[in-house]
Coordinates of C-alpha atoms in Angstrom, one line a residue:
X1 CA 158.7 112.7 49.0
X2 CA 161.6 113.1 51.4
X3 CA 160.4 116.5 52.5
X4 CA 156.9 115.1 53.2
X5 CA 158.3 112.3 55.4
X6 CA 160.4 114.9 57.3
X7 CA 157.4 117.1 57.9
X8 CA 155.3 114.3 59.0
X9 CA 157.9 113.1 61.5
X10 CA 158.3 116.8 62.8
X11 CA 154.6 117.1 63.3
X12 CA 154.4 113.8 65.1
X13 CA 157.2 114.8 67.4
X14 CA 155.6 118.2 68.1
X15 CA 152.2 116.5 68.9
X16 CA 153.9 114.0 71.1
X17 CA 156.0 116.6 73.0
X18 CA 152.8 118.5 73.7
X19 CA 150.9 115.6 75.1
X20 CA 150.5 115.7 78.9
X21 CA 153.0 113.6 81.0
X22 CA 153.9 112.8 84.5
X23 CA 156.3 115.7 84.4
X24 CA 153.5 118.1 84.0
X25 CA 151.6 117.1 87.2
X26 CA 152.2 119.8 89.8
X27 CA 154.4 118.8 92.7
X28 CA 151.8 119.9 95.2
X29 CA 149.2 117.6 93.6
X30 CA 151.6 114.6 93.8
X31 CA 152.3 115.4 97.5
X32 CA 148.6 115.5 98.2
X33 CA 148.3 112.0 96.7
X34 CA 151.2 110.7 98.6
X35 CA 149.5 111.6 101.9
X36 CA 147.1 108.6 101.1
X37 CA 149.8 106.1 100.4
X38 CA 152.0 104.1 102.7
X39 CA 155.8 104.8 103.0
X40 CA 157.1 102.0 100.8
X41 CA 154.7 103.0 98.0
X42 CA 155.9 106.6 98.3
X43 CA 159.5 105.6 98.0
X44 CA 158.9 103.5 94.9
X45 CA 157.0 106.3 93.2
X46 CA 159.8 108.8 94.0
X47 CA 162.0 107.0 91.5
X48 CA 159.7 108.0 88.6
X49 CA 161.0 111.5 88.0
X50 CA 162.2 114.8 89.6
X51 CA 158.7 115.9 90.4
X52 CA 157.7 112.8 92.2
X53 CA 161.1 112.8 94.0
X54 CA 160.5 116.3 95.2
X55 CA 157.0 115.6 96.3
X56 CA 158.2 112.6 98.3
X57 CA 160.3 114.9 100.4
X58 CA 157.5 117.2 101.6
X59 CA 157.4 117.5 105.4
X60 CA 153.5 117.6 105.5
X61 CA 153.5 114.1 103.7
X62 CA 155.8 112.4 106.2
X63 CA 154.3 114.0 109.3
X64 CA 151.1 112.1 108.5
X65 CA 153.1 108.8 108.6
X66 CA 154.9 109.5 111.9
X67 CA 153.5 108.4 115.3
X68 CA 151.9 111.2 117.3
X69 CA 154.9 111.2 119.8
X70 CA 157.6 111.4 117.2
X71 CA 159.2 114.5 118.9
X72 CA 159.6 112.5 122.1
X73 CA 161.1 109.6 120.1
X74 CA 163.7 111.9 118.4
X75 CA 164.8 113.3 121.7
X76 CA 164.7 110.0 123.7
X77 CA 166.1 107.6 121.1
X78 CA 168.0 109.7 118.5
X79 CA 169.2 112.1 121.1
X80 CA 168.6 115.0 118.7
X81 CA 166.2 118.0 118.2
X82 CA 163.3 117.4 115.9
X83 CA 163.8 120.9 114.5
X84 CA 167.2 119.8 112.9
X85 CA 165.7 117.0 110.9
X86 CA 163.3 116.8 108.0
X87 CA 160.2 114.6 108.7
X88 CA 161.4 112.2 106.0
X89 CA 164.7 111.9 107.8
X90 CA 163.0 111.3 111.1
X91 CA 160.9 108.5 109.5
X92 CA 163.8 106.9 107.8
X93 CA 166.0 106.9 111.0
X94 CA 163.2 105.8 113.3
X95 CA 162.3 102.9 110.9
X96 CA 165.8 101.4 111.7
X97 CA 166.4 99.6 114.9
X98 CA 167.7 102.2 117.5
X99 CA 169.0 101.2 120.9
X100 CA 168.7 103.2 124.1
X101 CA 169.0 102.8 127.9
X102 CA 172.6 101.4 127.7
X103 CA 171.7 99.4 124.6
X104 CA 169.4 97.1 126.5
X105 CA 166.2 98.3 124.6
X106 CA 165.6 98.7 121.0
X107 CA 162.8 100.6 119.2
X108 CA 161.8 100.9 115.6
X109 CA 158.8 101.9 113.5
X110 CA 157.0 99.4 111.3
X111 CA 158.0 100.5 107.9
X112 CA 154.5 100.2 106.4
X113 CA 152.3 101.5 109.2
X114 CA 154.6 103.7 111.2
X115 CA 153.6 101.9 114.4
X116 CA 156.0 101.7 117.3
X117 CA 157.6 98.4 118.1
X118 CA 160.1 97.6 121.0
X119 CA 162.4 94.8 122.1
X120 CA 163.7 94.7 125.7
X121 CA 166.9 92.6 126.3
X122 CA 167.1 90.0 129.0
X123 CA 170.1 92.0 130.3
X124 CA 167.7 94.7 131.5
X125 CA 165.6 92.2 133.6
X126 CA 166.1 91.1 137.2
X127 CA 166.7 87.3 136.9
X128 CA 167.0 85.4 140.1
X129 CA 170.4 83.9 140.3
X130 CA 171.7 85.4 137.1
X131 CA 175.2 86.0 138.5
X132 CA 175.6 82.4 139.7
X133 CA 177.3 80.5 136.9
X134 CA 176.2 77.2 138.3
X135 CA 172.7 78.1 137.2
X136 CA 172.9 80.9 134.5
X137 CA 175.1 81.9 131.6
X138 CA 175.1 84.7 129.0
X139 CA 175.5 83.1 125.6
X140 CA 176.5 84.9 122.4
X141 CA 174.2 84.2 119.5
X142 CA 173.3 85.7 116.2
X143 CA 169.6 84.7 116.8
X144 CA 169.1 87.6 119.2
X145 CA 168.7 91.3 118.3
X146 CA 171.1 91.9 121.2
X147 CA 173.5 89.2 120.2
X148 CA 173.3 87.4 123.5
X149 CA 170.7 85.6 125.6
X150 CA 170.5 84.4 129.2
X151 CA 170.8 80.6 129.4
X152 CA 169.5 78.6 132.3
X153 CA 171.2 75.3 133.0
X154 CA 169.2 74.2 136.0
X155 CA 167.3 75.7 138.9
X156 CA 164.5 75.2 141.4
X157 CA 163.3 78.8 141.2
X158 CA 163.0 80.6 137.8
X159 CA 161.9 84.2 137.9
X160 CA 162.6 87.2 135.6
X161 CA 161.1 90.6 136.1
X162 CA 161.4 93.8 134.1
X163 CA 160.2 97.3 134.2
X164 CA 159.7 100.0 131.5
X165 CA 158.7 103.7 131.6
X166 CA 158.0 105.0 128.1
X167 CA 155.7 107.4 126.2
X168 CA 153.9 105.2 123.7
X169 CA 151.5 106.7 121.1
X170 CA 147.8 106.1 121.7
X171 CA 146.7 102.5 121.0
X172 CA 146.6 99.0 122.3
X173 CA 149.9 97.0 122.6
X174 CA 150.6 93.3 123.2
X175 CA 153.6 92.1 125.2
X176 CA 155.4 88.8 124.5
X177 CA 158.3 86.9 126.1
X178 CA 160.7 85.4 123.5
X179 CA 161.9 82.2 124.8
X180 CA 163.5 79.0 123.5
X181 CA 164.0 75.5 125.0
X182 CA 167.5 74.3 124.2
X183 CA 170.8 75.9 123.3
X184 CA 171.3 76.6 119.7
X185 CA 174.7 76.7 117.9
X186 CA 176.1 76.1 114.4
X187 CA 178.2 73.2 113.3
X188 CA 179.6 73.1 109.8
X189 CA 177.2 76.0 108.9
X190 CA 174.2 74.2 110.0
X191 CA 171.9 75.1 113.0
X192 CA 171.8 72.6 115.7
X193 CA 170.0 72.8 119.1
X194 CA 171.3 70.9 122.2
X195 CA 168.2 69.8 124.2
X196 CA 170.1 67.7 126.8
X197 CA 169.5 70.1 129.7
X198 CA 165.8 70.8 128.8
X199 CA 163.5 69.4 131.6
X200 CA 160.8 70.4 134.1
X201 CA 158.8 72.8 131.8
X202 CA 156.1 70.3 131.1
X203 CA 155.4 69.6 134.8
X204 CA 153.9 72.9 135.9
X205 CA 153.0 76.0 133.7
X206 CA 155.0 79.2 133.7
X207 CA 153.1 82.2 135.0
X208 CA 153.4 85.3 132.9
X209 CA 152.2 88.7 134.4
X210 CA 151.8 92.3 133.1
X211 CA 150.7 95.5 135.1
X212 CA 150.6 99.2 134.3
X213 CA 150.7 102.2 136.6
X214 CA 147.1 103.1 135.7
X215 CA 145.8 99.7 137.0
X216 CA 145.7 97.5 133.9
X217 CA 146.7 93.9 134.6
X218 CA 147.0 90.7 132.7
X219 CA 148.0 87.1 133.7
X220 CA 148.5 84.1 131.5
X221 CA 149.9 80.6 132.1
X222 CA 151.2 77.9 129.9
X223 CA 153.8 75.1 129.8
X224 CA 156.7 75.9 127.6
X225 CA 156.8 74.0 124.3
X226 CA 158.4 73.4 120.9
X227 CA 162.0 72.7 122.0
X228 CA 164.6 74.0 119.6
X229 CA 162.6 76.9 118.3
X230 CA 162.1 80.5 119.5
X231 CA 158.5 81.0 120.6
X232 CA 156.7 84.2 121.5
X233 CA 154.5 83.7 124.6
X234 CA 151.7 86.3 124.8
X235 CA 151.6 87.8 128.3
X236 CA 148.7 90.2 127.8
X237 CA 147.7 93.6 126.3
X238 CA 147.6 97.1 127.6
X239 CA 146.0 100.3 126.3
X240 CA 147.6 103.8 126.0
X241 CA 145.1 106.7 126.0
X242 CA 147.4 109.6 126.6
X243 CA 150.6 109.7 124.5
X244 CA 151.8 112.8 126.5
X245 CA 152.2 110.7 129.7
X246 CA 154.7 108.0 130.3
X247 CA 153.4 104.5 130.7
X248 CA 155.0 102.5 133.5
X249 CA 154.9 98.9 132.8
X250 CA 156.0 95.8 134.9
X251 CA 156.2 92.3 133.4
X252 CA 157.4 89.0 134.7
X253 CA 157.7 85.3 134.1
X254 CA 158.1 82.8 136.9
X255 CA 158.0 79.0 137.6
X256 CA 158.8 78.8 141.3
X257 CA 157.3 75.4 142.1
X258 CA 160.3 73.9 144.1
X259 CA 159.0 70.4 143.9
X260 CA 161.1 69.9 140.8
X261 CA 164.0 71.4 138.9
X262 CA 163.8 72.9 135.4
X263 CA 166.5 73.8 133.0
X264 CA 167.6 74.3 129.3
X265 CA 165.9 77.6 128.8
X266 CA 167.0 80.6 126.8
X267 CA 165.6 84.0 127.6
X268 CA 166.1 86.5 124.8
X269 CA 163.8 89.4 125.3
X270 CA 160.4 90.9 125.8
X271 CA 158.6 92.3 122.7
X272 CA 156.0 95.0 122.6
X273 CA 154.0 95.3 119.4
X274 CA 150.7 97.0 118.4
X275 CA 148.0 94.4 119.2
X276 CA 146.9 94.5 115.5
X277 CA 150.1 92.7 114.7
X278 CA 149.3 89.8 117.0
X279 CA 148.0 87.5 114.3
X280 CA 151.0 88.1 112.2
X281 CA 153.3 87.3 115.2
X282 CA 151.5 84.0 115.9
X283 CA 152.9 82.7 112.6
X284 CA 156.5 83.9 113.4
X285 CA 158.8 82.3 115.9
X286 CA 162.1 83.8 115.0
X287 CA 162.3 87.6 114.9
X288 CA 165.0 88.9 112.6

């Protein structure tokens, strides 16, 4: 009887070992499937076994996830040659925030879609009176990607102008100013926002403008709102048709009506996102 049990167990083991498993799927087939998945899904499946892990490193898989101008990004932002890195390494590194232009700009890929996103610090903008401490100060804060914002105490003439020259992948992009009325700080571990100097922004609207070197223009106006919270003010959209050519973009915000003063404003940055993210951003005030 014992011999019968042993024989049965051995047969069952043999049958089980001969059954197809994930380990039997050719790595090339797994790689072909990965081409149709997004990066987070690929990274999760790579944990299954050695075959899936090997397939997840294939260059032809990650090249389909990278933006069309990835070689330009590697040279411009990572300051390296695309030939020295695998496509997976390029995607992983570009998915992290990378600063350039004296650390006044930051770029990253959306981890799910591989779309290019950018943030431009207030320090790279020309702000009228920024060097006069009677009107403006640079304030250190953890609420900014760049760890500081330009804070306006009071002025008659508020104007901030920025320029950018960059090779974006083909697509349509939206540009936003990230602003806050009030000066935030922490007390006993809790966030508080001083609104004492906030005034004048409900009298006349702020004028936001955007223009590109190929003739695209956008203008929007609105009074600043929601004191104590970061708000993304949509300036307009621009389209990129040729990703082999640099896009030259000018943007500005101004409230220059000298019939009244205005103050208590924080200028953090300008954000450029694919326009398809616009609805998502409308629900988000603070960008981490």
